[in-house]
CSV table of C-alpha atoms and ligand atoms in Angstrom, one decimal:
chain,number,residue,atom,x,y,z
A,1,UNK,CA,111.8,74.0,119.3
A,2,UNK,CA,108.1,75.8,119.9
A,3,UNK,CA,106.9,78.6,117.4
A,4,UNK,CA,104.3,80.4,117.6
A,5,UNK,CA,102.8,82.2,114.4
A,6,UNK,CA,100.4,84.5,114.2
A,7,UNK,CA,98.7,85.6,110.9
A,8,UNK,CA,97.6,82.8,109.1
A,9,UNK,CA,96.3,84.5,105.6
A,10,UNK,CA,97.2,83.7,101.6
A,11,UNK,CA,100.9,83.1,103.0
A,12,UNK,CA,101.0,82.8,106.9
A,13,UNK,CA,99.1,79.7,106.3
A,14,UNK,CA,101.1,77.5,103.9
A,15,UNK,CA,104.2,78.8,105.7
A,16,UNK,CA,103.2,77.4,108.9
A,17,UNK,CA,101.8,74.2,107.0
A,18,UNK,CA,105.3,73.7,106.2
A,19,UNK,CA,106.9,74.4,109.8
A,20,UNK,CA,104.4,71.5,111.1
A,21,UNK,CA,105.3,69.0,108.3
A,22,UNK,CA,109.1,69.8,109.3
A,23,UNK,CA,107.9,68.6,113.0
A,24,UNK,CA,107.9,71.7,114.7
A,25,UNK,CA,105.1,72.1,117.5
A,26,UNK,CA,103.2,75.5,116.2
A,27,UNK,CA,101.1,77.2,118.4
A,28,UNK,CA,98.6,79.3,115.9
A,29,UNK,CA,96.6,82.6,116.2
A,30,UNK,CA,94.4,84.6,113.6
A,31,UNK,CA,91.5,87.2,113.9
A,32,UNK,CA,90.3,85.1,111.9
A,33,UNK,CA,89.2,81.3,113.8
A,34,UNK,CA,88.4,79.5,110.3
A,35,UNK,CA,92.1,80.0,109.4
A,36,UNK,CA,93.5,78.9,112.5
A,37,UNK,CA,91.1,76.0,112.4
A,38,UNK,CA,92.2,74.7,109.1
A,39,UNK,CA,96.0,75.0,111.4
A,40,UNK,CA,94.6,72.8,114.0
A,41,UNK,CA,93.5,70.3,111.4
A,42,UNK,CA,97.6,70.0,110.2
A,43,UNK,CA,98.7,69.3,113.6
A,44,UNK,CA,99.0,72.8,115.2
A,45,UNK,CA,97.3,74.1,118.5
A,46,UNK,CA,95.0,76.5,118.2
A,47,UNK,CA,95.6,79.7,120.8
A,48,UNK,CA,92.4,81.6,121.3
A,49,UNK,CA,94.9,84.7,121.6
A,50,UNK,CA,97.8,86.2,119.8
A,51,UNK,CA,99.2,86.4,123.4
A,52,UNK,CA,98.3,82.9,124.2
A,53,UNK,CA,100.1,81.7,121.1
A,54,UNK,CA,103.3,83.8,121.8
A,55,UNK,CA,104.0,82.8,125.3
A,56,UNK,CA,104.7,78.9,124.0
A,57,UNK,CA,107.4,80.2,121.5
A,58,UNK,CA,110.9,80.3,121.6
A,59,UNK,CA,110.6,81.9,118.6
A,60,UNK,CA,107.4,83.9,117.1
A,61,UNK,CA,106.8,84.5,113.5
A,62,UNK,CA,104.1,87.2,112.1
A,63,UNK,CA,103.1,87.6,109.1
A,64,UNK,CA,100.3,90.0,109.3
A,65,UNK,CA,98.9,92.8,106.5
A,66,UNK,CA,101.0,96.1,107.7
A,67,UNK,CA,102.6,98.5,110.4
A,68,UNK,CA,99.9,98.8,112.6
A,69,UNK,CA,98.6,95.3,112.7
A,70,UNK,CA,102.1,94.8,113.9
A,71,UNK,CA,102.3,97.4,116.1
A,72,UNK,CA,99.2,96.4,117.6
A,73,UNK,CA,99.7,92.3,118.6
A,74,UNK,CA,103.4,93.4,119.4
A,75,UNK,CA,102.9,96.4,121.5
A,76,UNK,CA,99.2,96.6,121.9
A,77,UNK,CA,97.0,96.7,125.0
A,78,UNK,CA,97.4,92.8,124.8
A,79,UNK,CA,100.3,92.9,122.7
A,80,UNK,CA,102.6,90.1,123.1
A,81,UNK,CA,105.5,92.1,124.5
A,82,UNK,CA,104.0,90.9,127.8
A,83,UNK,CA,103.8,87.3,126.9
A,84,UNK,CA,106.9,86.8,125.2
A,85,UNK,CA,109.8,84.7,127.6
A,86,UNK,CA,113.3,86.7,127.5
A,87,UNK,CA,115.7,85.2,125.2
A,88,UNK,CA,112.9,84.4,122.8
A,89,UNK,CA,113.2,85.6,119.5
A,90,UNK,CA,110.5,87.7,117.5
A,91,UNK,CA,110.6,87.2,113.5
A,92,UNK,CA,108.3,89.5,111.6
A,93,UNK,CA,107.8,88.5,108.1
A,94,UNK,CA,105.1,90.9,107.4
A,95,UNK,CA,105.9,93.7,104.8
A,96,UNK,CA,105.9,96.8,106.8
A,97,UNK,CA,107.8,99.9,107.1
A,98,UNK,CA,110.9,99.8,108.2
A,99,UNK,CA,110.9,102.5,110.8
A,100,UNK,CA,108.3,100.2,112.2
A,101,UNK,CA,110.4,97.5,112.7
A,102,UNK,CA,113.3,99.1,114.5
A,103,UNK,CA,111.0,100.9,116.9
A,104,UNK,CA,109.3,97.3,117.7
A,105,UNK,CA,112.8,95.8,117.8
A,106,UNK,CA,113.5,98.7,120.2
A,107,UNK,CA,110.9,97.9,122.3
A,108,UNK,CA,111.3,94.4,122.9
A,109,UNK,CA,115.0,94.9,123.3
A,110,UNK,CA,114.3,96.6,126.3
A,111,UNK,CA,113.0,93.1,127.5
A,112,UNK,CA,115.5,90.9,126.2
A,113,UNK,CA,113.7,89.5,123.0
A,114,UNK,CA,115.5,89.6,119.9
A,115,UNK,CA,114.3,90.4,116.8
A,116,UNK,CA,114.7,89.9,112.9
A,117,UNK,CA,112.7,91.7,109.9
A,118,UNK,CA,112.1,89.2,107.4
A,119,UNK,CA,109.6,90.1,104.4
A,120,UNK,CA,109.0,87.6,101.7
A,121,UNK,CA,108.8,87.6,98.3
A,122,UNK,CA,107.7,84.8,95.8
A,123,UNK,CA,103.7,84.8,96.6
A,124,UNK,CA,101.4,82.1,97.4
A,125,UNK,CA,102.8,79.6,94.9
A,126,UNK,CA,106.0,79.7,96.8
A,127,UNK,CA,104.7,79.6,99.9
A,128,UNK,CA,103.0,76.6,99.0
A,129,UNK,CA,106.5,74.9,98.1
A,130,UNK,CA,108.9,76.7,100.6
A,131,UNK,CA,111.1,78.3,98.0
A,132,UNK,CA,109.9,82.1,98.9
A,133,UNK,CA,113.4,84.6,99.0
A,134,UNK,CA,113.3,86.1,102.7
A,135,UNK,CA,115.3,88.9,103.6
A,136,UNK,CA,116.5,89.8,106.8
A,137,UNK,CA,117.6,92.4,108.8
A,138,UNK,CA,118.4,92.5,112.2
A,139,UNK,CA,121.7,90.9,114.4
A,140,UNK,CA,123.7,88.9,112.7
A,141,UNK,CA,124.4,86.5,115.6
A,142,UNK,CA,120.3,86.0,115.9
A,143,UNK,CA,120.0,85.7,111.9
A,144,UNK,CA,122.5,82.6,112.1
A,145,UNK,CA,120.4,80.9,114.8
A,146,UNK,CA,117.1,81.1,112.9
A,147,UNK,CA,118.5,80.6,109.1
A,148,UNK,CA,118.3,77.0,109.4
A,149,UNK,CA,114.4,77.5,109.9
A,150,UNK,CA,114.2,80.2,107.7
A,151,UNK,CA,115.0,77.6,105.1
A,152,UNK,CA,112.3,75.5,105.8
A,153,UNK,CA,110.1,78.3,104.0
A,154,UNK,CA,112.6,79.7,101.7
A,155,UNK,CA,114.7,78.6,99.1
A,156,UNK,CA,116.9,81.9,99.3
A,157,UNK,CA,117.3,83.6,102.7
A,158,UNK,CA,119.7,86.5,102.5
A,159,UNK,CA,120.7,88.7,105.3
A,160,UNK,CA,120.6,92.4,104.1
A,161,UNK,CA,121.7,94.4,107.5
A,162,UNK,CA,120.7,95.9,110.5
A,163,UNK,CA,117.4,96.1,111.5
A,164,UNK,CA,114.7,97.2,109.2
A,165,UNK,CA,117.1,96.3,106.5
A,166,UNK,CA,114.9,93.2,105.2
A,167,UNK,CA,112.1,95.9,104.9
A,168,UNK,CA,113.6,97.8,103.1
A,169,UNK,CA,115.1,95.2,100.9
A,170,UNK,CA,111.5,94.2,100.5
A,171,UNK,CA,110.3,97.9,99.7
A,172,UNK,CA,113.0,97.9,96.3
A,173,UNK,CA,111.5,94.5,95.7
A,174,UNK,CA,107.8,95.9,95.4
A,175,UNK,CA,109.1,98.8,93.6
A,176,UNK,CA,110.4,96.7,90.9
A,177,UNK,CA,107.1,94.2,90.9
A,178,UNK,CA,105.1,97.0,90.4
A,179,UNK,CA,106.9,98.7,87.6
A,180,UNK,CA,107.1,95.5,86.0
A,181,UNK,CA,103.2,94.8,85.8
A,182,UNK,CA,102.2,98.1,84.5
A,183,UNK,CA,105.2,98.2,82.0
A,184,UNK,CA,103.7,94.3,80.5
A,185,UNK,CA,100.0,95.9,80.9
A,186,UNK,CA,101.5,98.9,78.4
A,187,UNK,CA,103.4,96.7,76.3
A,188,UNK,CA,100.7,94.1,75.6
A,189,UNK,CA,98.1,97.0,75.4
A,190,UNK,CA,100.0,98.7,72.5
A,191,UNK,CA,100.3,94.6,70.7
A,192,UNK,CA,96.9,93.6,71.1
A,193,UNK,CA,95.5,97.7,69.6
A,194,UNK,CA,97.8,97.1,67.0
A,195,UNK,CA,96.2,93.6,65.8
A,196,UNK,CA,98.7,91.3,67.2
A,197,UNK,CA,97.7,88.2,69.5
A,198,UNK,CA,99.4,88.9,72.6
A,199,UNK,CA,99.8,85.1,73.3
A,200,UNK,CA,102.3,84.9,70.5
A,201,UNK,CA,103.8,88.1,72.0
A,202,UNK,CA,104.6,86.7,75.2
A,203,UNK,CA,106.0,83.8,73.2
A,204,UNK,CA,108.1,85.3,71.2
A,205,UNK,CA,109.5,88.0,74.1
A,206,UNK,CA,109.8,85.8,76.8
A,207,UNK,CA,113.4,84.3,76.6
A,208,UNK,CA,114.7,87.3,76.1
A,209,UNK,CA,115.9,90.5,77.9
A,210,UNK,CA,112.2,91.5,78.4
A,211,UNK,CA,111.4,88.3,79.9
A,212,UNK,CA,111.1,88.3,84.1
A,213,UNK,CA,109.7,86.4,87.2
A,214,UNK,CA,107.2,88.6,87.1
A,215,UNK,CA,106.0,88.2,83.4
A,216,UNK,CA,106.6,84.9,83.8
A,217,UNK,CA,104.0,84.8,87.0
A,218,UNK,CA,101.7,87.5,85.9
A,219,UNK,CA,101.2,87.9,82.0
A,220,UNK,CA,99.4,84.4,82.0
A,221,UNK,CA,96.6,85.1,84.2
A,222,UNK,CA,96.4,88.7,82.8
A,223,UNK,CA,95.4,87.1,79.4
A,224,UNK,CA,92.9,84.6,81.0
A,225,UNK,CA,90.9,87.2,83.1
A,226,UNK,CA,92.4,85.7,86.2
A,227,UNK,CA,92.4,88.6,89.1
A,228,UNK,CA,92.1,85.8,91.7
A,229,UNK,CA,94.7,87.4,94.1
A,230,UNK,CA,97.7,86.4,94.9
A,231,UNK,CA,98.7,89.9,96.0
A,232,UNK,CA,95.9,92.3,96.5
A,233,UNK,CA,95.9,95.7,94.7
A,234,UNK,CA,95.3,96.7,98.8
A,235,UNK,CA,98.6,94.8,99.8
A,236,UNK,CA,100.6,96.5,96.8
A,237,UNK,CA,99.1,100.4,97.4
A,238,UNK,CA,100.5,99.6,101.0
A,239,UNK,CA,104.0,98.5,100.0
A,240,UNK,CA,104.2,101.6,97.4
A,241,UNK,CA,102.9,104.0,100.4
A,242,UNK,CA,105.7,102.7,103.0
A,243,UNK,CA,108.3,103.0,100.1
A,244,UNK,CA,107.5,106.7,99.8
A,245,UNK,CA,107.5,107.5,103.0
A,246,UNK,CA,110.5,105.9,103.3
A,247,UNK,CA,112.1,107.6,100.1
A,248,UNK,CA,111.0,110.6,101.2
A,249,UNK,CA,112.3,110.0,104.8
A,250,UNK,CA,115.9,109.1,103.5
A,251,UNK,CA,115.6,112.3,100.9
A,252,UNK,CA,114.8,110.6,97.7
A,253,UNK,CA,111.8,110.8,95.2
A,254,UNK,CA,110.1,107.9,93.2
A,255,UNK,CA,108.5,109.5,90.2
A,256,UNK,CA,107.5,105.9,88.5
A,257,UNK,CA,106.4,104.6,92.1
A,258,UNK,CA,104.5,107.4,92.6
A,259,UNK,CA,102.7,107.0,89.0
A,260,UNK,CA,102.0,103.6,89.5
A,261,UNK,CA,100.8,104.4,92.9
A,262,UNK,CA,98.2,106.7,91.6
A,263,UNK,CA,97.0,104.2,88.8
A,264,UNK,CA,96.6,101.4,91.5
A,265,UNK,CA,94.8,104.2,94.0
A,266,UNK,CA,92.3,104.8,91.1
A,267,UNK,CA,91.7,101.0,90.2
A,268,UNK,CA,91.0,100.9,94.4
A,269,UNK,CA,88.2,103.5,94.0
A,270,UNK,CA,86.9,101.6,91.4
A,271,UNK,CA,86.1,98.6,93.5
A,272,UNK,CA,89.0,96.7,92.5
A,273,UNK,CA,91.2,96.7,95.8
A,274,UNK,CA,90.8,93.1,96.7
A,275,UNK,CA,91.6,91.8,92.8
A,276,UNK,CA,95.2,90.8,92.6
A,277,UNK,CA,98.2,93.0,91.4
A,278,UNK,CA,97.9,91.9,88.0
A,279,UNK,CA,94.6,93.7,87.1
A,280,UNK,CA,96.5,96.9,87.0
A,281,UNK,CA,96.0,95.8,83.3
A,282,UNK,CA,92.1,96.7,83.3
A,283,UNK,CA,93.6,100.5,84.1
A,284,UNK,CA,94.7,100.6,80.3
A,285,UNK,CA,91.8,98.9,79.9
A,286,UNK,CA,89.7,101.8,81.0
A,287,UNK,CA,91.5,104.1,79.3
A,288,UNK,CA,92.1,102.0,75.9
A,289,UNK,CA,89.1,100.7,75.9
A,290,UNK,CA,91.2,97.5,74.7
A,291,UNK,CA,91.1,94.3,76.7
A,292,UNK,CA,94.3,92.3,76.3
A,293,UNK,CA,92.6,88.9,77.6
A,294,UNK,CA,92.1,86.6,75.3
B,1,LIG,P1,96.3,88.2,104.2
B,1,LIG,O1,95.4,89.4,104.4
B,1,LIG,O2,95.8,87.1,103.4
B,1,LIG,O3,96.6,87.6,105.7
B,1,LIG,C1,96.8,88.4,106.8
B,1,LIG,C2,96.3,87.6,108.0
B,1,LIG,O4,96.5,88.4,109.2
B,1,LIG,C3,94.7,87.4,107.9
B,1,LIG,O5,94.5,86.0,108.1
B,1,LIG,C4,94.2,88.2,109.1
B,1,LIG,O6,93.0,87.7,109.6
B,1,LIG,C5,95.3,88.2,110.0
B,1,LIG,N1,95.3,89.3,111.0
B,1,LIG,C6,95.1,90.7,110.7
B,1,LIG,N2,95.2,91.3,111.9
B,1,LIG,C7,95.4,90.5,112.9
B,1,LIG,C8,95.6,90.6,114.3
B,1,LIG,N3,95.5,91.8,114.9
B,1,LIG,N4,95.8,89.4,115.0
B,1,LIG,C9,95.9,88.2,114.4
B,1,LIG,N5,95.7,88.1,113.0
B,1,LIG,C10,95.5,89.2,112.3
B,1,LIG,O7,97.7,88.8,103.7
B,1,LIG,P2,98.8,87.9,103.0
B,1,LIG,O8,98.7,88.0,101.6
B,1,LIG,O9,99.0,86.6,103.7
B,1,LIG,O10,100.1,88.9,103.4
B,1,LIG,C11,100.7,89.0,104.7
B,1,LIG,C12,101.9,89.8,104.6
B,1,LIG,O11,102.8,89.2,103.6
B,1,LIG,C13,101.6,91.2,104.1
B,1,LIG,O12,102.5,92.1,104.7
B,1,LIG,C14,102.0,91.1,102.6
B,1,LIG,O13,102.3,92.4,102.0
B,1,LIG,C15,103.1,90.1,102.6
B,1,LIG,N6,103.3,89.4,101.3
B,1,LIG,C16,102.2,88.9,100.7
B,1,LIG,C17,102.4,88.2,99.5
B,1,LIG,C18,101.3,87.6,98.7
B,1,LIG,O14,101.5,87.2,97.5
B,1,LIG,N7,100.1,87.5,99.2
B,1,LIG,C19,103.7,88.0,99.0
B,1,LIG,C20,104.8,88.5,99.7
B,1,LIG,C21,104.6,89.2,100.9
């Protein structure tokens, strides 16, 4: 079987690295040559276009930034809508909106290529080690021909529904991420201004009810100054736009979304936009004027 993947940033790359130690022939494309060069050095062949690197796939895996990057090497002026065989099968595993998703899936129907929505959660670490969750949306009958792949990144792959399902699956996901973060930057805020050491905080909190992935991931580097991303602020601000729009679209409001949307906006503005998703602690920071590194 022949993939070609396209996108080849903080997770396209060690998700391809993985489909090439598995012994699948990858044909690789980024904007950016350096990336697919470190591809080429792993065993993959380096297209010069994201065209170029679709045609050879039976199947074709993105993982690009957002909606119109998508839009743009699907249905572009040389999108690969025009290089992609019919039969073949289109996985996006971008985090995009999920309107986007179904009109791409639309528009390649109308050719005869399939395709599957199916975001990722887990982060670089899991990316590494091929244990990120994927959900999916999209046919069921094309989900059960690719899970066996799927599973070559993932350690959970879940099929959520029609699609645009996985993107939305992915949108409650980042909802509940972000939440998270700014409820441990409050939390630890409040121990370290009242005299405690956070470290013994997080100790002592941990294994309980309190405790999550995400605290587990994020409250370690929040108390060593690490803002090495991971997840960009940029990446995060994007997620918490499509999700609402795509409240609003479907008639609901997010009023914590929509507040942690505004802190992560200001932290942006500030310069911070490429710092990862845990230095939405330096926005209590700002306004405490308490630092809860160590
Ligand atoms: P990234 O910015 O590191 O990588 C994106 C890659 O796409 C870059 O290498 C860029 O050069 C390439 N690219 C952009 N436009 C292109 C185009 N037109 N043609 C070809 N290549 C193009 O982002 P990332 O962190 O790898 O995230 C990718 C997706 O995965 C995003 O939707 C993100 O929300 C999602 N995601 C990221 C994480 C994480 O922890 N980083 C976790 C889960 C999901």
């Amino acid at each position: 079987m022949k993939i070609g993947f396209i996108g080849l940033g903080i997770m396209g790359k060690p998700m391809c690295k993985n489909l090439i130690r598995k012994g699948l022939a990858c044909h690789v494309y980024d904007i950016n040559d350096n990336a697919a060069m470190e591809l080429e050095r792993e065993g993959a062949v380096r297209e010069n276009s994201a065209q170029a690197a679709a045609s050879h796939g039976d199947i074709v895996i993105l993982m690009l930034p957002n909606s119109p990057q998508v839009k743009q090497v699907v249905l572009g002026e040389a999108g690969i809508i025009n290089s992609m065989r019919p039969g073949s099968i289109l996985i996006d595993m971008s985090s995009i909106a999920p309107g986007v998703s179904q009109e791409v899936g639309r528009a390649l129907e109308a050719k005869g290529i399939e395709m599957l929505d199916a975001p990722v959660s887990g982060g670089e670490p899991k990316a590494i080690d091929g244990t990120l969750s994927i959900m999916v949306g999209g046919k069921k009958e094309i989900f059960e021909q690719v899970k066996e792949l799927l599973l070559f990144m993932g350690s959970s792959v879940v099929y959520c529904g029609a699609l645009g399902a996985g993107n939305t699956t992915k949108l409650a996901n980042q909802i509940i991420v972000a939440l998270n973060i700014a409820a441990c930057s409050e939390a630890f805020t409040l121990a370290k201004a009242a005299g405690l050491d956070p470290e013994l905080v997080f100790q002592a909190i941990r294994g309980g009810l309190a405790g999550s992935t995400v605290m587990e991931s994020k409250l370690p580097m929040m108390l060593a100054g690490n803002d090495k991303p991971g997840f960009k602020i940029g990446l995060h601000i994007k997620d918490l736009n499509n999700a609402l729009e795509t409240a609003h679209e479907v008639g609901v409001g997010l009023p914590l979304t929509a507040q942690v949307m505004e802190m992560l906006q200001l932290l942006k503005a500030d310069g911070l936009g490429d710092k990862d998703h845990s230095a939405l602690a330096y926005y209590y920071q700002k306004l405490s004027g308490v630092s809860i590194t160590r």
